[in-house]
PDB file of C-alpha atoms in Angstrom:
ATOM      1  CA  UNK A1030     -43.167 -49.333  13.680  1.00  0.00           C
ATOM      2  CA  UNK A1031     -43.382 -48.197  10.065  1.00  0.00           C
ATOM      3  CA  UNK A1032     -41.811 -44.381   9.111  1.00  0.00           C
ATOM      4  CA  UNK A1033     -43.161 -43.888   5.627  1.00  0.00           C
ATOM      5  CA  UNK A1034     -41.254 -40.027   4.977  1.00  0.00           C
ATOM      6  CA  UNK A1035     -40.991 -37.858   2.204  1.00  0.00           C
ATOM      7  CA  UNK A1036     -38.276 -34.865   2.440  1.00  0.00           C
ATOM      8  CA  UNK A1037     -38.531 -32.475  -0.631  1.00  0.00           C
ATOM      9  CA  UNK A1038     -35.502 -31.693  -2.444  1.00  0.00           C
ATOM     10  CA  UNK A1039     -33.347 -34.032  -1.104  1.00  0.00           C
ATOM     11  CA  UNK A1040     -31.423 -36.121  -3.301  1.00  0.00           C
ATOM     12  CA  UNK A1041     -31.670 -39.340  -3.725  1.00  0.00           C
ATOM     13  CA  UNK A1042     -29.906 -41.969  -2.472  1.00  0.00           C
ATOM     14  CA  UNK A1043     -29.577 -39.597   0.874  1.00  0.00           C
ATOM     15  CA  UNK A1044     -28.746 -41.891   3.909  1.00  0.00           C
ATOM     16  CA  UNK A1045     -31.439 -41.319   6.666  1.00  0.00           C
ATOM     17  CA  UNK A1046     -30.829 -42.553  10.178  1.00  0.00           C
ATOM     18  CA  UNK A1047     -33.349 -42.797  13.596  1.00  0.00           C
ATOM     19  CA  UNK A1048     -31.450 -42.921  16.340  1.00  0.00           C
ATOM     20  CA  UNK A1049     -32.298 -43.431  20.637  1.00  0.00           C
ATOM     21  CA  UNK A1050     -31.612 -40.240  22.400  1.00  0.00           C
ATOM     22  CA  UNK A1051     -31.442 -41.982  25.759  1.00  0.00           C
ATOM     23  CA  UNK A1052     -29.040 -44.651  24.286  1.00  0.00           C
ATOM     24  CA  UNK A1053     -27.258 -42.901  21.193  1.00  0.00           C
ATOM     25  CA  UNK A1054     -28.245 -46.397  19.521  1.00  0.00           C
ATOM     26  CA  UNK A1055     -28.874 -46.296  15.654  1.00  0.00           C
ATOM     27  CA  UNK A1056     -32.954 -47.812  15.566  1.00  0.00           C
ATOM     28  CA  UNK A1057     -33.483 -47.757  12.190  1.00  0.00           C
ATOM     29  CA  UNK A1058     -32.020 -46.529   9.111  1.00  0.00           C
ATOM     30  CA  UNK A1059     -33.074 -45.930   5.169  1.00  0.00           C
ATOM     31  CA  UNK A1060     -32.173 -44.096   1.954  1.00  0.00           C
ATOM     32  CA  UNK A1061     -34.195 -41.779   0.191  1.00  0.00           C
ATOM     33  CA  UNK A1062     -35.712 -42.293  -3.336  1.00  0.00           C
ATOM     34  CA  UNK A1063     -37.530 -39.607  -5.260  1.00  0.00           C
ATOM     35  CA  UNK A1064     -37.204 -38.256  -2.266  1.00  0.00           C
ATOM     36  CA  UNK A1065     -39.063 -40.932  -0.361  1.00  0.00           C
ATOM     37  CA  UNK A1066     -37.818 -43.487   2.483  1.00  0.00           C
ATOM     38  CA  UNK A1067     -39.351 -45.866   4.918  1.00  0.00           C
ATOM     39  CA  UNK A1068     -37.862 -46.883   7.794  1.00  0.00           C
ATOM     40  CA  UNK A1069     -39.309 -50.096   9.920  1.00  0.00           C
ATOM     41  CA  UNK A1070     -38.219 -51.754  13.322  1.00  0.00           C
ATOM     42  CA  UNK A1071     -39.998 -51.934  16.763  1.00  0.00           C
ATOM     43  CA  UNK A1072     -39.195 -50.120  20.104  1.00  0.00           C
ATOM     44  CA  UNK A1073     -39.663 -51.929  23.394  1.00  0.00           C
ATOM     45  CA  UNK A1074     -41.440 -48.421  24.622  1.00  0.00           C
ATOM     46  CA  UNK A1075     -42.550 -45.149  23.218  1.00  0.00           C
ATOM     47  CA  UNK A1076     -38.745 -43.952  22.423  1.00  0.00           C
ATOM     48  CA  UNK A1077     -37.403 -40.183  22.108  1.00  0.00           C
ATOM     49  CA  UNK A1078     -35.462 -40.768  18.593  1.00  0.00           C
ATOM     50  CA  UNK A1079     -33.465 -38.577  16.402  1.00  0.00           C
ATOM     51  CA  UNK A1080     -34.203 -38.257  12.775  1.00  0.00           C
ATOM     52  CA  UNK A1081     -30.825 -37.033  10.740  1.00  0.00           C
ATOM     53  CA  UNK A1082     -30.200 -36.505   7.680  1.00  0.00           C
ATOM     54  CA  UNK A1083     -26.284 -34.918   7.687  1.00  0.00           C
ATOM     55  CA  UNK A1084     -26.383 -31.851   9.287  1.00  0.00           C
ATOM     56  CA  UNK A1085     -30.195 -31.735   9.443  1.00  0.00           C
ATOM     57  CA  UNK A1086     -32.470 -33.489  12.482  1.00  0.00           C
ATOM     58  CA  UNK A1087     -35.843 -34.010  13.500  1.00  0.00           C
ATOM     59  CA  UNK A1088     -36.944 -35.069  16.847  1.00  0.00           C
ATOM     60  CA  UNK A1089     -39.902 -37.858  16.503  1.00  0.00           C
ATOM     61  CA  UNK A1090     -41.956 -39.862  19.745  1.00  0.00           C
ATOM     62  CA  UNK A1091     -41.345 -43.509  17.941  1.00  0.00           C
ATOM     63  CA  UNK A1092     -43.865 -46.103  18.814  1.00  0.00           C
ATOM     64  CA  UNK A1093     -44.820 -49.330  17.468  1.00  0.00           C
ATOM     65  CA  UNK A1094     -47.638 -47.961  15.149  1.00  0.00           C
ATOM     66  CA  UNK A1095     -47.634 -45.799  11.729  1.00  0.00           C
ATOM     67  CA  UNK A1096     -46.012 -42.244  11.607  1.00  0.00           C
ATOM     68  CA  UNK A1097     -45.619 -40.436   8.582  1.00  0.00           C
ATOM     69  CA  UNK A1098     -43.087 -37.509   8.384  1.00  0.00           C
ATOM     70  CA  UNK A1099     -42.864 -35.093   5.818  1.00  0.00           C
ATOM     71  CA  UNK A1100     -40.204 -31.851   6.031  1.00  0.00           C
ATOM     72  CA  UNK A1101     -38.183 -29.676   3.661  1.00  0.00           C
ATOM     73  CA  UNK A1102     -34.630 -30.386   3.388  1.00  0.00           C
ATOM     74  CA  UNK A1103     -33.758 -27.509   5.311  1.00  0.00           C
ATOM     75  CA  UNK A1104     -34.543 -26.294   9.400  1.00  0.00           C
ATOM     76  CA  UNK A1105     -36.341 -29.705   9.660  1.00  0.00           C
ATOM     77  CA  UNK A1106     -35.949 -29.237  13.244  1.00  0.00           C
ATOM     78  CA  UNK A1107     -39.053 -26.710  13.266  1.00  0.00           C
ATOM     79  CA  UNK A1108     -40.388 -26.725   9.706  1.00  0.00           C
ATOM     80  CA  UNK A1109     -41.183 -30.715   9.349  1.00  0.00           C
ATOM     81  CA  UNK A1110     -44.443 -32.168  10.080  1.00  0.00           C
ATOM     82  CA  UNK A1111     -45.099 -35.972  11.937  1.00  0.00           C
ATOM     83  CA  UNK A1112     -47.834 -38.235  12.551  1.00  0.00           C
ATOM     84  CA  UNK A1113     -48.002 -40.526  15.055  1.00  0.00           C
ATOM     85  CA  UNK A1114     -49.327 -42.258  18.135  1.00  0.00           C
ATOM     86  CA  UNK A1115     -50.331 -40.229  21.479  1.00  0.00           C
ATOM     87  CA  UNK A1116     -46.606 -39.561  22.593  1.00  0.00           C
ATOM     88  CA  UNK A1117     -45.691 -37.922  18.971  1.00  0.00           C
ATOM     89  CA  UNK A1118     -48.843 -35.336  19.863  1.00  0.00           C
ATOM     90  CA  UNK A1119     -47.307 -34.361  22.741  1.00  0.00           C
ATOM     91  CA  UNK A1120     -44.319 -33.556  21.224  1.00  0.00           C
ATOM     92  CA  UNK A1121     -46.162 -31.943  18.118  1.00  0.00           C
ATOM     93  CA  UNK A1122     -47.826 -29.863  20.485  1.00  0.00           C
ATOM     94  CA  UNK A1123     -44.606 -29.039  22.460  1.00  0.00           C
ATOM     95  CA  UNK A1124     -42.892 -27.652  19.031  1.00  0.00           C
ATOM     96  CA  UNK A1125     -45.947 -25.720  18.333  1.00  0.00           C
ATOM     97  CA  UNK A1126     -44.937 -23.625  22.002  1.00  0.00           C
ATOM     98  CA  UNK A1127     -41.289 -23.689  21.343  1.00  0.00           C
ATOM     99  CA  UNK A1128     -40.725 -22.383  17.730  1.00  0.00           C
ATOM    100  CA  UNK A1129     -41.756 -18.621  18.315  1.00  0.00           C
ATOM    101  CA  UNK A1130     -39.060 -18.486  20.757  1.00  0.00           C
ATOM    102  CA  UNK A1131     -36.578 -20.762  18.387  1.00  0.00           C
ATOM    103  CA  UNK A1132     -37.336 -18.682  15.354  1.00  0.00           C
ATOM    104  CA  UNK A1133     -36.296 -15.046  17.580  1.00  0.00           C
ATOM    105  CA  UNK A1134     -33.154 -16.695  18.631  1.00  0.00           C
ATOM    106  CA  UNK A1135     -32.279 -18.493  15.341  1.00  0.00           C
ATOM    107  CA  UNK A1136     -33.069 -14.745  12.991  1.00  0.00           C
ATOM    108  CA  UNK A1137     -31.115 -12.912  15.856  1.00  0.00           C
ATOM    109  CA  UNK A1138     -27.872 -15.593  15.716  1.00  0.00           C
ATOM    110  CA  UNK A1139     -27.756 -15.320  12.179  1.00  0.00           C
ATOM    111  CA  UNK A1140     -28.232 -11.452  12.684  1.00  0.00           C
ATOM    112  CA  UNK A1141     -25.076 -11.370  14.764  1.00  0.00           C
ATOM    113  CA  UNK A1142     -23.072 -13.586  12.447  1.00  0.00           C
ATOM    114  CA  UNK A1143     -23.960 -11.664   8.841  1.00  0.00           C
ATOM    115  CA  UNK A1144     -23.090  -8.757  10.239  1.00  0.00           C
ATOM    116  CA  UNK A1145     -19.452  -7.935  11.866  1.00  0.00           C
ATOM    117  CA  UNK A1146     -20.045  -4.093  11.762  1.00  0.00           C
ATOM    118  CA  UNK A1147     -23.084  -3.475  14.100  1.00  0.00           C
ATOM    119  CA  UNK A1148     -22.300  -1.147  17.016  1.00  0.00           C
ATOM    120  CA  UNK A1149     -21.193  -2.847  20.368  1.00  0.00           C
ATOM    121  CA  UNK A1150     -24.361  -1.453  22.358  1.00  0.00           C
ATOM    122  CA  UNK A1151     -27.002  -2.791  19.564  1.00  0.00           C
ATOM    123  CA  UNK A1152     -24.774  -6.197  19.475  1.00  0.00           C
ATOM    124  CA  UNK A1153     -25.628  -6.440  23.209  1.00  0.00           C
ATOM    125  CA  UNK A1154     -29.339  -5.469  22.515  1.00  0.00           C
ATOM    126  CA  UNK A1155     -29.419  -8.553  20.337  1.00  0.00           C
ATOM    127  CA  UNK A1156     -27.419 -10.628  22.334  1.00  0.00           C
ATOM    128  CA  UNK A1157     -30.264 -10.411  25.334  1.00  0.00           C
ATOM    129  CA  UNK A1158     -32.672 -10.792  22.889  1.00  0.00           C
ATOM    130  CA  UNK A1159     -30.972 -14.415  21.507  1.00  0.00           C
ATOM    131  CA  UNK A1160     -30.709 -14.545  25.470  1.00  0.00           C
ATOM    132  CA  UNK A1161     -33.942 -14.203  26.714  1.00  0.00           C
ATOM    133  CA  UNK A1162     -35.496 -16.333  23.983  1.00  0.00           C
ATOM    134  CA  UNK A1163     -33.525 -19.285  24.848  1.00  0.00           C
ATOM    135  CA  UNK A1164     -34.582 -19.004  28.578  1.00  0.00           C
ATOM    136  CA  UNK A1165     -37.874 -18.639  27.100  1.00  0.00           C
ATOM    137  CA  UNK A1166     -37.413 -22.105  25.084  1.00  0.00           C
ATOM    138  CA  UNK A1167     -36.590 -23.715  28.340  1.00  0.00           C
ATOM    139  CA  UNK A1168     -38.902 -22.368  30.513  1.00  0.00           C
ATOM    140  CA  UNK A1169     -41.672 -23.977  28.151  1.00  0.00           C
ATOM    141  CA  UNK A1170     -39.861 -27.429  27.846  1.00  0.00           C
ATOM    142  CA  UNK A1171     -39.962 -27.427  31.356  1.00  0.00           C
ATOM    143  CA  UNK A1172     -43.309 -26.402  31.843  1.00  0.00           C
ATOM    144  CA  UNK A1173     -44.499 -28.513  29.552  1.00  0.00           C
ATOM    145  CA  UNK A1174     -42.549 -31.669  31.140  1.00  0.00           C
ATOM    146  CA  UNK A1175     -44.485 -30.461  34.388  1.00  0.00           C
ATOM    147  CA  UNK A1176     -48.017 -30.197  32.618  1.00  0.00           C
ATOM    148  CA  UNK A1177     -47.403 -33.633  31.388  1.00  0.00           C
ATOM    149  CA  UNK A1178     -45.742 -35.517  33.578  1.00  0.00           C
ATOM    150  CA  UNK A1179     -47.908 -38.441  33.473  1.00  0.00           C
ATOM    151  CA  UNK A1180     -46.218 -39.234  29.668  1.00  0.00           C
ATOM    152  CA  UNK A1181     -42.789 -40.645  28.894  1.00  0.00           C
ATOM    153  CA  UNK A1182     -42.129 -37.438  26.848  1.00  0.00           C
ATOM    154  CA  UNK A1183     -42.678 -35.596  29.781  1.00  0.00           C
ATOM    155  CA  UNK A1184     -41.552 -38.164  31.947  1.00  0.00           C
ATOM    156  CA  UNK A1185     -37.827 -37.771  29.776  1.00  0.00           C
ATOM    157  CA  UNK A1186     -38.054 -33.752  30.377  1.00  0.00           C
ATOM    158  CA  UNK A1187     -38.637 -33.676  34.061  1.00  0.00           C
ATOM    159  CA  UNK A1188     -35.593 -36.206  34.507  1.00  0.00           C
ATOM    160  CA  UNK A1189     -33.020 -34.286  32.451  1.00  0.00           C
ATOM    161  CA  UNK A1190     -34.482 -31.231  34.269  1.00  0.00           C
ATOM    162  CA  UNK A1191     -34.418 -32.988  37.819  1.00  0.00           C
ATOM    163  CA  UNK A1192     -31.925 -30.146  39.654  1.00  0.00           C
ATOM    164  CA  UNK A1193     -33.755 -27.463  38.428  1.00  0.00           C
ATOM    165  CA  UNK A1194     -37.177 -28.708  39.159  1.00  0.00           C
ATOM    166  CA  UNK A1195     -36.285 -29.742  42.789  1.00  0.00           C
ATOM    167  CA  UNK A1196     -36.784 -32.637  45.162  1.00  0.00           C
ATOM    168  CA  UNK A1197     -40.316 -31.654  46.589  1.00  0.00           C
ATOM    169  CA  UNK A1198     -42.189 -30.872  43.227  1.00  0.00           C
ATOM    170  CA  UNK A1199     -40.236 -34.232  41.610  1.00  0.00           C
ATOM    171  CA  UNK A1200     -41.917 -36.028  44.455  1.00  0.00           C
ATOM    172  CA  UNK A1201     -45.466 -34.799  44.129  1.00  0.00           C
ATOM    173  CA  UNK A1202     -45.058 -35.505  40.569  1.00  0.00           C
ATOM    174  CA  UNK A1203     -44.171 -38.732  41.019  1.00  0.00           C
ATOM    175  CA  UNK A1204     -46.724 -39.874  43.117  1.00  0.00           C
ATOM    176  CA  UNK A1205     -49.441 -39.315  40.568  1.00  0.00           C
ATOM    177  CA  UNK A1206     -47.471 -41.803  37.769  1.00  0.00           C
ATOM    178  CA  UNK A1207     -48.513 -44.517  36.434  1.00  0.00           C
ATOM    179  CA  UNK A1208     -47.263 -48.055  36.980  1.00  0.00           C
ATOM    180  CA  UNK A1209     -46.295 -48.353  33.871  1.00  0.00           C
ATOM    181  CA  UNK A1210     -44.352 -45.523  33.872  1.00  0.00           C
ATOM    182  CA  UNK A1211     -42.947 -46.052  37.656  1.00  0.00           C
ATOM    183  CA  UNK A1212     -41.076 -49.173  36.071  1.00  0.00           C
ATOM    184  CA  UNK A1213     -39.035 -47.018  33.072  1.00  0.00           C
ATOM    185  CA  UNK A1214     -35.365 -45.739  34.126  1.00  0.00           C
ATOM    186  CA  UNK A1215     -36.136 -42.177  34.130  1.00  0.00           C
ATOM    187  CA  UNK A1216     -38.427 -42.664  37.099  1.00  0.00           C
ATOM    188  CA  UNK A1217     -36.163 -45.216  38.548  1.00  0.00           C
ATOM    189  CA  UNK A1218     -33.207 -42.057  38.433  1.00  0.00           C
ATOM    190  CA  UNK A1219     -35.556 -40.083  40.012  1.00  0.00           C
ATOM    191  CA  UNK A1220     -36.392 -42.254  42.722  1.00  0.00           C
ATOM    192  CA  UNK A1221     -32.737 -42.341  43.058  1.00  0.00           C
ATOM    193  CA  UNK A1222     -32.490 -38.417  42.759  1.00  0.00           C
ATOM    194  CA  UNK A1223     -35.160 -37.962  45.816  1.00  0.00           C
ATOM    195  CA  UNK A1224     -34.398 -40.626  48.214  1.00  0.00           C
ATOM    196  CA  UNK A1225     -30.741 -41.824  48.126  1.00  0.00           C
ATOM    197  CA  UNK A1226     -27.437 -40.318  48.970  1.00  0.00           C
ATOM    198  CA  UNK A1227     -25.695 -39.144  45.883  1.00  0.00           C
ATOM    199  CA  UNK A1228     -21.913 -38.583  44.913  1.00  0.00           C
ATOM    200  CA  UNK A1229     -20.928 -35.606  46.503  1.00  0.00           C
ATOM    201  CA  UNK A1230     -16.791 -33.180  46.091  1.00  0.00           C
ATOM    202  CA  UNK A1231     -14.588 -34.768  48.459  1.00  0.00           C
ATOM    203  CA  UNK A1232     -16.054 -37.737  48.852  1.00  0.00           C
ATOM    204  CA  UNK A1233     -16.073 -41.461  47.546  1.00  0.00           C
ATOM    205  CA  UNK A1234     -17.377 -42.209  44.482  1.00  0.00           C
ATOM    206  CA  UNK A1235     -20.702 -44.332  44.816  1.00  0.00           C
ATOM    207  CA  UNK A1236     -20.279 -47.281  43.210  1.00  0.00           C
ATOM    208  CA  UNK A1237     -22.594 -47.680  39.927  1.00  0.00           C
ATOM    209  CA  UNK A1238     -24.121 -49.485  36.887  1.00  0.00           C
ATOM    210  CA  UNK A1239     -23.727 -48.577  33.408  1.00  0.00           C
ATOM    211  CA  UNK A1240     -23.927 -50.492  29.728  1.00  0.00           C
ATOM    212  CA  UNK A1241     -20.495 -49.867  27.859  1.00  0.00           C
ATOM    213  CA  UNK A1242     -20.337 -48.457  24.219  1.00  0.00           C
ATOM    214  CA  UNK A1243     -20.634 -52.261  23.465  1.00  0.00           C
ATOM    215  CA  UNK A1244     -23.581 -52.992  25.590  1.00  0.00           C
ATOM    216  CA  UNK A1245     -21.908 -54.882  28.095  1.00  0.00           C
ATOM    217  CA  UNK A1246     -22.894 -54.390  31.560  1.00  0.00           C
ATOM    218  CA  UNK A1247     -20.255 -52.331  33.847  1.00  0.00           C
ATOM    219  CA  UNK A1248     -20.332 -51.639  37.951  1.00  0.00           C
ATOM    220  CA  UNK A1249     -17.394 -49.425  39.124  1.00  0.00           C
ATOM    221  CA  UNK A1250     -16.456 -51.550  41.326  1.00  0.00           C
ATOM    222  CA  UNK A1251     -15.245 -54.209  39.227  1.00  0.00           C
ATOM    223  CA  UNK A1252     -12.458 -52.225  38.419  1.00  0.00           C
ATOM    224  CA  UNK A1253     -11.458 -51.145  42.139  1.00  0.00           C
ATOM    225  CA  UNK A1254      -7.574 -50.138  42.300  1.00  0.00           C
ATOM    226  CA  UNK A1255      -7.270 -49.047  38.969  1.00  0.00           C
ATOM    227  CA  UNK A1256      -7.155 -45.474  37.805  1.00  0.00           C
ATOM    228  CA  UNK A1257     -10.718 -44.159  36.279  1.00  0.00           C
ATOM    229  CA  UNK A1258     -11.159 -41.538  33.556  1.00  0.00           C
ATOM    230  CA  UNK A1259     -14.854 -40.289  33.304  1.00  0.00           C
ATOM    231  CA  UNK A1260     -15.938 -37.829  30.605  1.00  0.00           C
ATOM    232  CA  UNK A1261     -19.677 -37.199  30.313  1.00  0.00           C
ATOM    233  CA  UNK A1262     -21.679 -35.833  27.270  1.00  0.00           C
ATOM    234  CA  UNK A1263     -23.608 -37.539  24.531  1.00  0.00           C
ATOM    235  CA  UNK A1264     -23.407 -37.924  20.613  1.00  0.00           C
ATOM    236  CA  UNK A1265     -25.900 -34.782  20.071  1.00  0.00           C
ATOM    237  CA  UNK A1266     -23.487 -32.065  21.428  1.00  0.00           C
ATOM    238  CA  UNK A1267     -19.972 -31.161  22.320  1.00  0.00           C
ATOM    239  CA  UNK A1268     -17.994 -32.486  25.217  1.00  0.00           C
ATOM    240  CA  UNK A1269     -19.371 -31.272  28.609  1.00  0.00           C
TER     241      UNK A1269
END
């Protein structure tokens, strides 16, 4: 792939990075010039990626074709624009449905934080408002995920959404993918999710694969009689 981006009023010599959401793996990095960067690498499949800039991200659908990405310096999240292959339209699209709701939530937050004097009952007014909005964001991400299944964008959403969405949609759903997409790992978990006995309070563990921070391959097992510490979150948010 080839990122040529321009981010306006930036300075220069600003470190951009691209990093896997799935893997928390850095893809691709650059530094801006005039304002400018390109980034290049490949992906082995259409890849949910972060684009951050310090505090500042994007979301992009990276495949191996041309994107272009252009975006203030600020609320890049909502306010920059990308080009792309098929998967990057979908996600275009599912911004497009999103930001209303974002941009009620985000005025209302910032609302609540500017101003320490409002009265308790029109705090709690705007508190279900900021409330309601974000149930409103992930009603549509889900939605969407369910509309287009049949994508690895929406493929990604129905997986991290798999409790919520149930067993017996999940396995409608996944009878209409496509081969292609019946071989990634998101529909492998969900196989997983629908058909095989999972870990369950009380009982024994089920033995299980990862890749270590490293990338070396782990199975529980391998370590059987020793004392295991598991902490679960990712490099986007805080600790679970």
């Amino acid at each position: 792939f080839v990122i040529n981006g321009n981010i306006y009023n930036i300075k220069d010599s600003t470190f951009i990075e691209l990093i896997d959401i799935e893997s928390q793996v850095r893809v691709a990095s650059s530094y801006t010039k005039a304002g400018k960067f390109i980034m290049t690498g490949s992906v082995k499949s259409p890849t949910s990626c972060w684009l951050i800039t310090g505090e500042e991200y994007a979301i992009l659908q990276v495949e191996n074709l041309k994107m272009d990405f252009q975006s203030p310096d600020k609320n890049m999240r909502w306010k920059s624009v990308t080009s792309g292959g098929y998967e990057q339209s979908l996600q275009n699209q599912l911004n497009d449905l999103q930001r209303p709701y974002e941009e009620i939530a985000s005025t209302n937050s910032k609302l609540l934080r500017d101003s320490l004097d409002i009265q308790e009952s029109k705090r709690s007014n705007i508190k279900k408002v900021i409330e309601d909005a974000n149930k409103n964001l992930q009603n549509t991400y889900i939605q969407f995920g369910k509309t287009h299944f049949n994508s690895y964008l929406g493929l990604r959403i129905i997986y991290r959404n798999r409790e919520e969405i149930g067993k017996d949609l999940i396995n409608n759903l996944y009878k209409k993918l496509s081969k292609e997409l019946k071989n990634t790992p998101q529909a492998e978990g969900l196989k997983i999710f629908m058909y095989e006995r999972l870990a369950e309070i009380g009982k024994p563990i089920i033995d299980f694969n990862a890749k270590t921070f490293d990338g070396e391959h782990f199975k529980l097992s391998h370590i059987k009689g020793k004392y295991v510490y598991l902490t679960f979150g990712e490099a986007g948010c805080a600790s679970c």
